[in-house]
Coordinates of C-alpha atoms in Angstrom, one line a residue:
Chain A
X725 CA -51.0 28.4 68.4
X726 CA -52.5 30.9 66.5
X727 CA -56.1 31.7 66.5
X728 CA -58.5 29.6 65.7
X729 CA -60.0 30.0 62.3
X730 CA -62.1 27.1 61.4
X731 CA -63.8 25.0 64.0
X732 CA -65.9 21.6 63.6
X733 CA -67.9 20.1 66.8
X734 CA -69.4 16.6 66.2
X735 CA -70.5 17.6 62.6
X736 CA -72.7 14.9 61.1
X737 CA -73.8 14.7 57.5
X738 CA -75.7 11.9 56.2
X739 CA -77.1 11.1 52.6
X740 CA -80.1 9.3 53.0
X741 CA -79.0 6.1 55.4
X742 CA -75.4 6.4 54.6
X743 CA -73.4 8.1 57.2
X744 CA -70.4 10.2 55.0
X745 CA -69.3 12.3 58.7
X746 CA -69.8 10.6 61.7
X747 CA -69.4 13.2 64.9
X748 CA -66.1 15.1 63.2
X749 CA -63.9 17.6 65.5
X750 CA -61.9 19.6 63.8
X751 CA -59.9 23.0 64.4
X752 CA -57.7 25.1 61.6
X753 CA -55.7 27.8 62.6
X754 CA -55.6 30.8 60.8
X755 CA -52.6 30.4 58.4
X756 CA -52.4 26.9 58.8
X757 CA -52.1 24.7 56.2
X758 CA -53.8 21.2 56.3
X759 CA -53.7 18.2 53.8
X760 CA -56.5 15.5 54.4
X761 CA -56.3 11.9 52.5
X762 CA -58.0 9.0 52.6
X763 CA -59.8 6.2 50.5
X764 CA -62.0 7.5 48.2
X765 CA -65.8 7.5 50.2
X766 CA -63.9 8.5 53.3
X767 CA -65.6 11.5 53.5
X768 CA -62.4 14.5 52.6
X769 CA -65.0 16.0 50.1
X770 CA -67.9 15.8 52.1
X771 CA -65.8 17.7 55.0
X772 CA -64.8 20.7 53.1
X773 CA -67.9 21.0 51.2
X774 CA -69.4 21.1 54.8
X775 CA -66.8 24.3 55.6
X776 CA -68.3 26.9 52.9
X777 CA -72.0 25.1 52.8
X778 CA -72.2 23.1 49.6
X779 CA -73.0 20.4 51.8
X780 CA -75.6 20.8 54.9
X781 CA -74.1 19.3 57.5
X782 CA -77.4 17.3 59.9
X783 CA -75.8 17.7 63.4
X784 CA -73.1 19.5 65.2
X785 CA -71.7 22.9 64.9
X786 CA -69.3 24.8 62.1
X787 CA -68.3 28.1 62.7
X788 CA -66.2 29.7 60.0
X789 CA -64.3 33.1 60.6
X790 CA -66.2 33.9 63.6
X791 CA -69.6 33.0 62.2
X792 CA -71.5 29.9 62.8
X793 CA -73.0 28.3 59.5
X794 CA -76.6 27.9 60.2
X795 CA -80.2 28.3 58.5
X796 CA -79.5 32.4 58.4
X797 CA -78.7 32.7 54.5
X798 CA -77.1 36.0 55.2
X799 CA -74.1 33.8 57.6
X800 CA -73.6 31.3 54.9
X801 CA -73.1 34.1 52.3
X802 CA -71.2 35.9 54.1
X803 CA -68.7 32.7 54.6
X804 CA -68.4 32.1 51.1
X805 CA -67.2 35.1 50.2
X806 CA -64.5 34.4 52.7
X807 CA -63.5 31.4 51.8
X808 CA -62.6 30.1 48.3
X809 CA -62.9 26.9 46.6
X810 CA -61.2 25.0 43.9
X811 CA -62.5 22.0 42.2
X812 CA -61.3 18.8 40.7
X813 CA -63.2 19.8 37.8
X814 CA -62.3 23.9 37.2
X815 CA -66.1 24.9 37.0
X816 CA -64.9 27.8 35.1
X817 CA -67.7 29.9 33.8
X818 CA -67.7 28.8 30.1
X819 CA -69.5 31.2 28.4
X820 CA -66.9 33.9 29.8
X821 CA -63.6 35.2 29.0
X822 CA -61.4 34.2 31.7
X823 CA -61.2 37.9 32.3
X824 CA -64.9 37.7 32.6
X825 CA -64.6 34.5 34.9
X826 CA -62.6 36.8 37.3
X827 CA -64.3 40.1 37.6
X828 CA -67.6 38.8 38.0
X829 CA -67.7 37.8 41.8
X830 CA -65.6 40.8 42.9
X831 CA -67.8 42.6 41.2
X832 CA -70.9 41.1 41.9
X833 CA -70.3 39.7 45.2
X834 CA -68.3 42.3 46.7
X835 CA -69.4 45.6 44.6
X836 CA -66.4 46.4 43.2
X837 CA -66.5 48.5 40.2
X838 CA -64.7 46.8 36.6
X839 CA -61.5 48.8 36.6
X840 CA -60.7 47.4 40.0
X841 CA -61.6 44.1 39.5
X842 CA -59.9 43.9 36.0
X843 CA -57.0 45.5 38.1
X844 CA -57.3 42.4 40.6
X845 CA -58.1 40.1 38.2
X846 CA -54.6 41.0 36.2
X847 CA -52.4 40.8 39.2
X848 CA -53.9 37.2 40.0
X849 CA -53.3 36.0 36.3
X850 CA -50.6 36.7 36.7
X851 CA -49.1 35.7 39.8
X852 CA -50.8 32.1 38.2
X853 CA -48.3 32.8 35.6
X854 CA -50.8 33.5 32.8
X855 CA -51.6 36.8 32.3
X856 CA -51.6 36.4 28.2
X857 CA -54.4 34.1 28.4
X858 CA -56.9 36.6 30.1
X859 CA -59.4 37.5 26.8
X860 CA -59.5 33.6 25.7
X861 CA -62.2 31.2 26.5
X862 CA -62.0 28.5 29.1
X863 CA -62.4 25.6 26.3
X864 CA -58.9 27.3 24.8
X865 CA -57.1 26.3 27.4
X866 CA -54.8 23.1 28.8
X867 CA -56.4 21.6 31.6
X868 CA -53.6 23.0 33.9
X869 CA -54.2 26.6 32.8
X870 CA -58.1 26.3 33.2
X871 CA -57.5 24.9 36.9
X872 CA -55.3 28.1 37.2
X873 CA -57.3 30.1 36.2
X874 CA -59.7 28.5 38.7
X875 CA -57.3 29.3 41.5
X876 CA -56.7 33.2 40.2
X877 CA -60.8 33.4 40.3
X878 CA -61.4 32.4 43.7
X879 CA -58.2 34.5 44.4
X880 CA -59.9 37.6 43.3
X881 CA -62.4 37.3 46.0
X882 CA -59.8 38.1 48.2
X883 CA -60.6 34.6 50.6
X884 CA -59.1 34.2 54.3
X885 CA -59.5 30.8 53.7
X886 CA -58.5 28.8 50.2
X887 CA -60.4 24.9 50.0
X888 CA -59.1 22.4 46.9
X889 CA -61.1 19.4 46.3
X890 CA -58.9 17.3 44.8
X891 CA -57.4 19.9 42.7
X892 CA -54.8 17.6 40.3
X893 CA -56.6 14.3 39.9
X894 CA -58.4 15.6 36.9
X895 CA -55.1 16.5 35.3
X896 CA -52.9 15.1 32.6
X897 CA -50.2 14.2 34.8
X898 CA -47.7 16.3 33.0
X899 CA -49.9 19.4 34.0
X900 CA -50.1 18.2 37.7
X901 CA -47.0 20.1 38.6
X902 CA -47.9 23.7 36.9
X903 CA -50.8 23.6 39.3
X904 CA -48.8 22.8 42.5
X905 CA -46.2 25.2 41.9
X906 CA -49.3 27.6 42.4
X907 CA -50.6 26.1 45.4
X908 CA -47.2 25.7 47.0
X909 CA -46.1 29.3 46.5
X910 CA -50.1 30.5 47.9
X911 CA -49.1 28.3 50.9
X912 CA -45.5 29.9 51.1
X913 CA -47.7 33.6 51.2
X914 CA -49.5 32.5 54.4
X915 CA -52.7 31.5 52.7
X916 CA -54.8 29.1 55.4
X917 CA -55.6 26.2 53.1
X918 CA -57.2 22.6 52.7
X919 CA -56.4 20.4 50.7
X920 CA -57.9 16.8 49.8
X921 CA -55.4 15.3 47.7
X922 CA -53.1 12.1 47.2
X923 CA -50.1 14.2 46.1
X924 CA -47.6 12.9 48.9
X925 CA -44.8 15.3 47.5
X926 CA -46.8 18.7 47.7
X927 CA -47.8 17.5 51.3
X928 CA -44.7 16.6 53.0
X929 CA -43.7 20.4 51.4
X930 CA -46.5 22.4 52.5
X931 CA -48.5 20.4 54.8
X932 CA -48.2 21.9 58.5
X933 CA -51.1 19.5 59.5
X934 CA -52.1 15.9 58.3
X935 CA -55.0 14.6 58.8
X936 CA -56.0 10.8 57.4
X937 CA -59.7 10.1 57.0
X938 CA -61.8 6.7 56.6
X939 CA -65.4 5.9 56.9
X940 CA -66.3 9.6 57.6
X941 CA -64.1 10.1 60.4
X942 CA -60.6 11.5 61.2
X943 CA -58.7 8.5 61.9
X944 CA -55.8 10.3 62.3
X945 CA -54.1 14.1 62.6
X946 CA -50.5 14.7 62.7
X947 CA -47.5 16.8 61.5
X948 CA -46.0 15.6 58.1
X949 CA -42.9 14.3 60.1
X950 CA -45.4 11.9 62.5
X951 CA -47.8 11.1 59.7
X952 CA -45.3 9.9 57.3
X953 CA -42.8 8.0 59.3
X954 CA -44.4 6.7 62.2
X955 CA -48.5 6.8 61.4
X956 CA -50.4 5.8 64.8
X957 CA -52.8 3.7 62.9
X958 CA -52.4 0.4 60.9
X959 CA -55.2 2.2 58.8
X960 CA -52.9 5.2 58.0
X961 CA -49.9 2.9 57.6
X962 CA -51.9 0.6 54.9
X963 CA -53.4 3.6 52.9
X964 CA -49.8 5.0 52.9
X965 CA -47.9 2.2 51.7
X966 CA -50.4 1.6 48.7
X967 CA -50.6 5.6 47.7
X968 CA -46.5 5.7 47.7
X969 CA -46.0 2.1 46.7
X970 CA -45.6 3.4 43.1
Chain B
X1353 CA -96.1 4.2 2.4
X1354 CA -96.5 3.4 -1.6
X1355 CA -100.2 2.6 -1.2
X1356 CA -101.0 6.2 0.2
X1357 CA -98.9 7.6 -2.4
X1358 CA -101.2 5.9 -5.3
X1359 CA -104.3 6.8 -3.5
X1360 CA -103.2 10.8 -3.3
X1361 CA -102.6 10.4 -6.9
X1362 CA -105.6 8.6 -7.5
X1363 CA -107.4 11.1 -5.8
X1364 CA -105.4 13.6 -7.4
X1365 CA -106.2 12.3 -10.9
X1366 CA -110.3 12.1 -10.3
X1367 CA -110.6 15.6 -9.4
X1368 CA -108.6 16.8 -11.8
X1369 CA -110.8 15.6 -14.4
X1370 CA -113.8 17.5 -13.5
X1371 CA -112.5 20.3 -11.4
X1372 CA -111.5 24.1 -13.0
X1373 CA -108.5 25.3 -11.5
X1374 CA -109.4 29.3 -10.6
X1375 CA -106.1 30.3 -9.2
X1376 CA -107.4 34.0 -11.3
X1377 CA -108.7 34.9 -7.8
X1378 CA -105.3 34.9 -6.1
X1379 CA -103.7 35.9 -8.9
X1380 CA -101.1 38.6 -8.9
X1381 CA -101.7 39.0 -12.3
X1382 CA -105.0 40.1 -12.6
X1383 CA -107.2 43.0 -10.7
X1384 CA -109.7 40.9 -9.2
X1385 CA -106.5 38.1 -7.6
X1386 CA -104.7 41.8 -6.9
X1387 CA -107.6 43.2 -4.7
X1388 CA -108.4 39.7 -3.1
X1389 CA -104.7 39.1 -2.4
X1390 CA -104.4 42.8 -1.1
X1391 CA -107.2 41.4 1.2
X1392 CA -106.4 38.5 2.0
X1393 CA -102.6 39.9 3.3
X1394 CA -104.2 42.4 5.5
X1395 CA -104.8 40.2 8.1
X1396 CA -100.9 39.5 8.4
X1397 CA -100.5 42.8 10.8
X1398 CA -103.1 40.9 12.6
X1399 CA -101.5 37.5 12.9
X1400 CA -98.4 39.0 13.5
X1401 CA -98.5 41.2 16.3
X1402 CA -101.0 38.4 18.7
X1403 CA -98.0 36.2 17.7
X1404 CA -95.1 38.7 18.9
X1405 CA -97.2 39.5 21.8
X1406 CA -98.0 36.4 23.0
X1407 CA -94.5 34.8 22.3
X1408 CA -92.9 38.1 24.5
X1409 CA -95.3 38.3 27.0
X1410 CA -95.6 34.0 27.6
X1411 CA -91.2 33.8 27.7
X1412 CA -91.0 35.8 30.7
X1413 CA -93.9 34.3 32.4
X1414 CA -92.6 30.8 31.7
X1415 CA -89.7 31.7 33.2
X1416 CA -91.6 32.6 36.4
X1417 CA -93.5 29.9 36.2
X1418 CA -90.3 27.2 36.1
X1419 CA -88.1 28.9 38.8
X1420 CA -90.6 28.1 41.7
X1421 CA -89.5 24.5 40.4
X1422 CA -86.3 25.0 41.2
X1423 CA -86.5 26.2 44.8
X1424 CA -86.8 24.6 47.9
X1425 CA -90.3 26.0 48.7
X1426 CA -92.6 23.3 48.7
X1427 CA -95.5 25.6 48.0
X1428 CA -93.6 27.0 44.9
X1429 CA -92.3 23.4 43.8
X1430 CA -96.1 22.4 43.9
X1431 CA -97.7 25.3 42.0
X1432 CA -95.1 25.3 39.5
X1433 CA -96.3 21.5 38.8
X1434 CA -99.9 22.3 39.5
X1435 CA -99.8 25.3 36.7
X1436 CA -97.3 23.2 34.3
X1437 CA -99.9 20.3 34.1
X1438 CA -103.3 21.8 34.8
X1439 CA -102.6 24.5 31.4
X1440 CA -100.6 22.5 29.2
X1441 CA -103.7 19.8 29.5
X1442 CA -106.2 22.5 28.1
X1443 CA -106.7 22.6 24.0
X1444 CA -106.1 26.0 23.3
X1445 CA -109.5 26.7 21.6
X1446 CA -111.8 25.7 24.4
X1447 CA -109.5 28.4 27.0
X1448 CA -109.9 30.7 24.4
X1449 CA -114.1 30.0 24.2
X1450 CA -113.3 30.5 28.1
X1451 CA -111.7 33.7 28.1
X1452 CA -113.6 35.4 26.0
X1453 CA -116.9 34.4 26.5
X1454 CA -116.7 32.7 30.1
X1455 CA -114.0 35.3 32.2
X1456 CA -116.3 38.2 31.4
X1457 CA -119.4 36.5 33.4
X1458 CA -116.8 36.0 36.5
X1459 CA -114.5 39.5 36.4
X1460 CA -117.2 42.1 34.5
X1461 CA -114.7 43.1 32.5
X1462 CA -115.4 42.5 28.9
X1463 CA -112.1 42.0 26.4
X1464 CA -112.4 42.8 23.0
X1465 CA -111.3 39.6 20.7
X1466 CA -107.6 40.7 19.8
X1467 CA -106.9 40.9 24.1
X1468 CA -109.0 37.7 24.8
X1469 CA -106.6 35.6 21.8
X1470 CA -103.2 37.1 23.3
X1471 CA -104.3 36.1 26.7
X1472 CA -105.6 32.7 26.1
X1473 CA -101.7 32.4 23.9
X1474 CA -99.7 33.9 26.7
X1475 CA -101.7 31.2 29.3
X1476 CA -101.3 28.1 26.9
X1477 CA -97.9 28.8 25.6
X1478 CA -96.6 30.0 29.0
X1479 CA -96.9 26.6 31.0
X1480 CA -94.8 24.7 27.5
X1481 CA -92.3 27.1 28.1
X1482 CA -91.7 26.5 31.4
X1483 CA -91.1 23.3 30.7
X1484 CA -88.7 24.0 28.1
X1485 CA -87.0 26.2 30.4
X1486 CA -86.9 23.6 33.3
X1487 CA -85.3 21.6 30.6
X1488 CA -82.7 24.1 29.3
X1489 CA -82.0 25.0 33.4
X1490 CA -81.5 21.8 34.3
X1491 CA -79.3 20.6 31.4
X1492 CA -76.5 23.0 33.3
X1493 CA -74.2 20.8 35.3
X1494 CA -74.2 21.1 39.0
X1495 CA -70.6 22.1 38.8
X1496 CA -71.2 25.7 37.2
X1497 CA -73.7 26.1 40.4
X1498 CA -71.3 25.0 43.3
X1499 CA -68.6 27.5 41.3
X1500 CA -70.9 30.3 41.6
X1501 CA -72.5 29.2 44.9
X1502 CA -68.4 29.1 46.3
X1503 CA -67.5 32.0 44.7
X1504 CA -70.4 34.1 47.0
X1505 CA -73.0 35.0 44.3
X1506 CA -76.6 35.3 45.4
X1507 CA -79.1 32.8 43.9
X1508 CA -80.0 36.0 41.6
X1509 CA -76.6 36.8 40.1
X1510 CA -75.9 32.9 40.1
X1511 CA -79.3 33.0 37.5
X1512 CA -78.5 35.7 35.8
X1513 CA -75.0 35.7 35.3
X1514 CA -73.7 32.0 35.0
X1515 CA -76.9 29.8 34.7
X1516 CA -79.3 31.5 32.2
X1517 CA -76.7 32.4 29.5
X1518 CA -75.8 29.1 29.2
X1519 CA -79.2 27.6 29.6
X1520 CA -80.6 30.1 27.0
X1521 CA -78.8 28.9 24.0
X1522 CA -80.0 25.3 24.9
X1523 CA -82.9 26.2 24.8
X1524 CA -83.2 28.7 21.9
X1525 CA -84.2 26.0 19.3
X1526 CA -87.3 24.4 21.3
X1527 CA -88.0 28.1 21.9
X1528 CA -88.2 29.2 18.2
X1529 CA -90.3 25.5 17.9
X1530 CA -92.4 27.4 20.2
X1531 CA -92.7 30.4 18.3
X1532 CA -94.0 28.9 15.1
X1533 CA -96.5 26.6 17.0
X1534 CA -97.8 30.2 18.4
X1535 CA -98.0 32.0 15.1
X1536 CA -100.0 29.0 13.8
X1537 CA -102.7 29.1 16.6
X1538 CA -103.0 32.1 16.3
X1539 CA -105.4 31.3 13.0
X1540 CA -107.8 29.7 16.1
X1541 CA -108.2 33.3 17.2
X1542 CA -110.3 33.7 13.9
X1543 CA -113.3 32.1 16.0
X1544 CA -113.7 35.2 17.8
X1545 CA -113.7 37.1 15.4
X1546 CA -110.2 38.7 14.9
X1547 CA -109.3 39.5 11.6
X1548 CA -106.1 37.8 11.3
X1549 CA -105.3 35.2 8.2
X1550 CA -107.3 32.8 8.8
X1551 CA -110.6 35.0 9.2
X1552 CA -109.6 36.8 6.3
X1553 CA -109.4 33.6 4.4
X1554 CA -112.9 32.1 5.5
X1555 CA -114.6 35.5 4.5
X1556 CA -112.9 35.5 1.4
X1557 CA -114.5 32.0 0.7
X1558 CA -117.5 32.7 1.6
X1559 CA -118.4 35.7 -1.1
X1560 CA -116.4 33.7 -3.8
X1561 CA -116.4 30.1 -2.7
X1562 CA -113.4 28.6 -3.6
X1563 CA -112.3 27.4 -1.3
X1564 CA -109.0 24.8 -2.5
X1565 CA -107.3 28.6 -4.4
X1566 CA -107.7 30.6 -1.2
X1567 CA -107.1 28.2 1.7
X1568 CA -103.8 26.8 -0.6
X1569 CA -103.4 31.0 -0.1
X1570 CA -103.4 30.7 3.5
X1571 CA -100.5 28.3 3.8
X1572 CA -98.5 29.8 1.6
X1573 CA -98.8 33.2 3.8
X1574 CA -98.2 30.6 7.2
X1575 CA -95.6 28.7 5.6
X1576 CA -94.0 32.3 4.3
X1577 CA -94.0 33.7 7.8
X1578 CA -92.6 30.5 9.5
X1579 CA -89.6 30.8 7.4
X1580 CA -88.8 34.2 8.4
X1581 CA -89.3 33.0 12.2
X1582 CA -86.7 29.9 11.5
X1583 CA -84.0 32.1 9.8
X1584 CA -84.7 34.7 12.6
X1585 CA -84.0 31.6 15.0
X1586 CA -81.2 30.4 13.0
X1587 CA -79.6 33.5 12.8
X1588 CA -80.0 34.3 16.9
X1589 CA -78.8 30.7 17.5
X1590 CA -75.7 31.6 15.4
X1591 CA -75.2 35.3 17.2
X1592 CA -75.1 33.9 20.3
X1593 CA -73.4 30.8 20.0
X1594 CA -71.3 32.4 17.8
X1595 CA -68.3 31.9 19.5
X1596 CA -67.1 28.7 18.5
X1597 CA -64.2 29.7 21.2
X1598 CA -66.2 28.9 24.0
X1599 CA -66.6 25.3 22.5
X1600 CA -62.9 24.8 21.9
X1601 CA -60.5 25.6 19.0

């Protein structure tokens, strides 16, 4: 196996009295590419909000890239710059161009001057497939563009590690796909990735690891091919046959 | 509602009867209204510049004052609270009383009338606009900071970049509010002796006592310059929310 990129040792996180991880072990392997479902409340957001620090986990140990994620600012910053995030809801910028929306962490974040990062930001728009859009505003776009245009600006940071949090449920569904043709062709380039998400289709494609959560703990991690045919727990098997009932 | 109405035109109607009108005095059209109106308007520069003083020095410090709010620090979380209430609970013309006659006794240092009035403003009006400010900040969804938290931006950038542009033109209209309720206590400054408007006015009374022509003077001149400060607003709030893009087609 390759090396070990990501890494989660009894991680814990509560909110208030309600347990959303309880003791989760977890390893992704540089270039992997893991899909985790599960019932909404299972805890898949929590768990990758964990990875780049949105959340604070309470107990047990993350290291990310070779850096433990811990009280020293300077680790945690450090991390996100390294590993990129796409929301169910875009959170583009919308004040700025989506230009603007691109060049501003490179820039910022990892001192690149404008022309570079325009240079960056063009090659990303357009490997999302929309480089006319780049001087509009967010609000001028189709909910599948903006959550492009999401992808192409965490993209710019250049990440070692891409995280979607429920990337298409916010989507009309006839936008769903545009956004997945993305993600599967990021995968196809090697990108390591996790992704929450009940899209069965782009996970039997892409997935190299499933994992199936419930109550705040991984009930269950296979390959597609196990998960999907012969699931070890009558919890997978149940949340299976309702997701691809229809 | 109807009742007051008759009784301001009741009132209206027994003055009237027995009282000569002597607009002459503020009169453009005579020498005498010239020179008094000539005086009377030379407190404007006055009233003015404490206003555009206060107002530029109190927006920055309000914004000082509401970010400890925001943090973590529960020393900063408790002074921003502490300042917020403690000023905003003081009537403007007792800090002023304060500063200018009190501070002196504690510091030495002696201010002359203009200083004390922009200082006592910039205090007052400081601890309202952090509050609008905590307002404005807060009004920006939690989304727009995770984006900019993800995307590696330090808590500075995140502020400057992504969370203050689009806090600002939330909160450009309670600012401008802000602005005019400056301007017009700035005529309290006229207790200390600073020859703004207002202390113009009451001099001007006092050597020809009439006191309806020239006060009805004053607001004019306050409601004049209040309607320069609400197109100014209008016209900023327009400039920068200009692009109806950013809202949708």
């Amino acid at each position: 196996m390759a090396e070990t990129i990501i890494s989660l040792e009894g991680v814990t996180k509560r909110f208030g009295t309600f347990e959303a991880l309880k003791k989760v072990d977890l390893t992704v392997a540089l270039g992997e590419r893991m899909v985790i479902c599960g019932p909404s409340g299972s805890g898949k957001s929590t768990l990758i909000r964990c990875i780049n620090r949105l959340e604070e986990h309470d107990e047990g140990r993350i290291v990310v890239d070779g850096r433990e994620l811990d009280q020293d600012t300077r680790n945690v910053a450090a991390i996100r710059r390294e590993v990129g995030m796409v929301f169910q809801q875009f959170n583009l910028f919308p004040h700025l161009t989506v230009l603007d929306n691109l060049t501003l962490a490179p820039m910022r974040a990892r001192g690149m001057s404008r022309k570079d990062a325009e240079e960056v930001a063009r090659l990303y728009l357009d490997r999302v497939h929309i480089p006319e859009q780049a001087d509009k505003y967010p609000a001028q776009l189709s909910g599948g563009q903006q959550q492009r245009v999401a992808i192409a600006r965490s993209l710019c940071m250049r990440p070692r590690i891409m995280l979607f949090d429920e990337p298409t449920s916010a989507l009309d569904p006839e936008m769903i796909s545009e956004v997945l043709d993305v993600m599967v062709e990021l995968a196809r380039e090697g990108m390591t990735m996790i992704v929450v998400t009940h899209e069965m289709g782009f996970a039997r494609e892409v997935a190299d690891t499933m994992v199936f959560m419930d109550g705040g703990e991984i009930v269950e991690k296979a390959t597609p091919a196990e998960f999907f045919v012969q699931p070890k727990s009558e919890r997978t098997s149940l949340f299976l046959s309702r997701i691809l009932a229809h | 509602m109807a009742q007051v109405l008759l009784a301001g035109l009741l009132l209206a109607g027994c003055s009237g009867g027995n009282y000569t009108w002597g607009w002459y005095v503020v009169s453009p059209l005579n020498p005498q209204g010239q020179g008094n109106i000539a005086f009377l308007l030379s407190g404007m520069w006055q009233t003015i510049s404490v206003s555009l003083l206060a107002i530029t020095v109190s927006i920055p410090l309000g914004l000082l004052v509401a970010l400890p709010g925001f943090g973590r620090n529960r020393v900063g979380q408790g002074f921003n609270r502490a300042y917020v209430e403690f000023i905003r609970s003081i009537p403007i013309l007792p800090l002023m009383l304060w500063v200018y006659y009190g501070l002196p006794v504690l510091t030495g240092i002696n201010f002359d009338p203009f200083t004390a009035g922009v200082i006592t403003l910039v205090i007052s009006d400081s601890a309202f606009e952090a509050e609008i400010f905590r307002g404005g900040l807060q009004s920006i969804e939690r989304g727009q900071h995770e984006a900019a938290d993800s995307l590696g931006l330090s808590a500075l950038d995140k502020l400057r970049f992504v969370i203050l542009p689009q806090a600002i033109r939330r909160i450009l209209p309670p600012l401008g509010n802000q602005f005019i309720y400056v301007l017009k206590m700035s005529s309290l400054l006229s207790v200390i002796g600073v020859f703004e408007l207002t202390k113009k006015a009451n001099e001007l009374v006092v050597t020809l006592y009439r006191p309806l022509e020239v006060y009805s003077f004053l607001i004019l001149e306050y409601f004049l310059l209040v309607v320069v400060i609400s197109l100014f607003v209008r016209r900023l709030e327009r400039r920068m929310g200009a692009d109806q893009r950013q809202r949708g087609r």
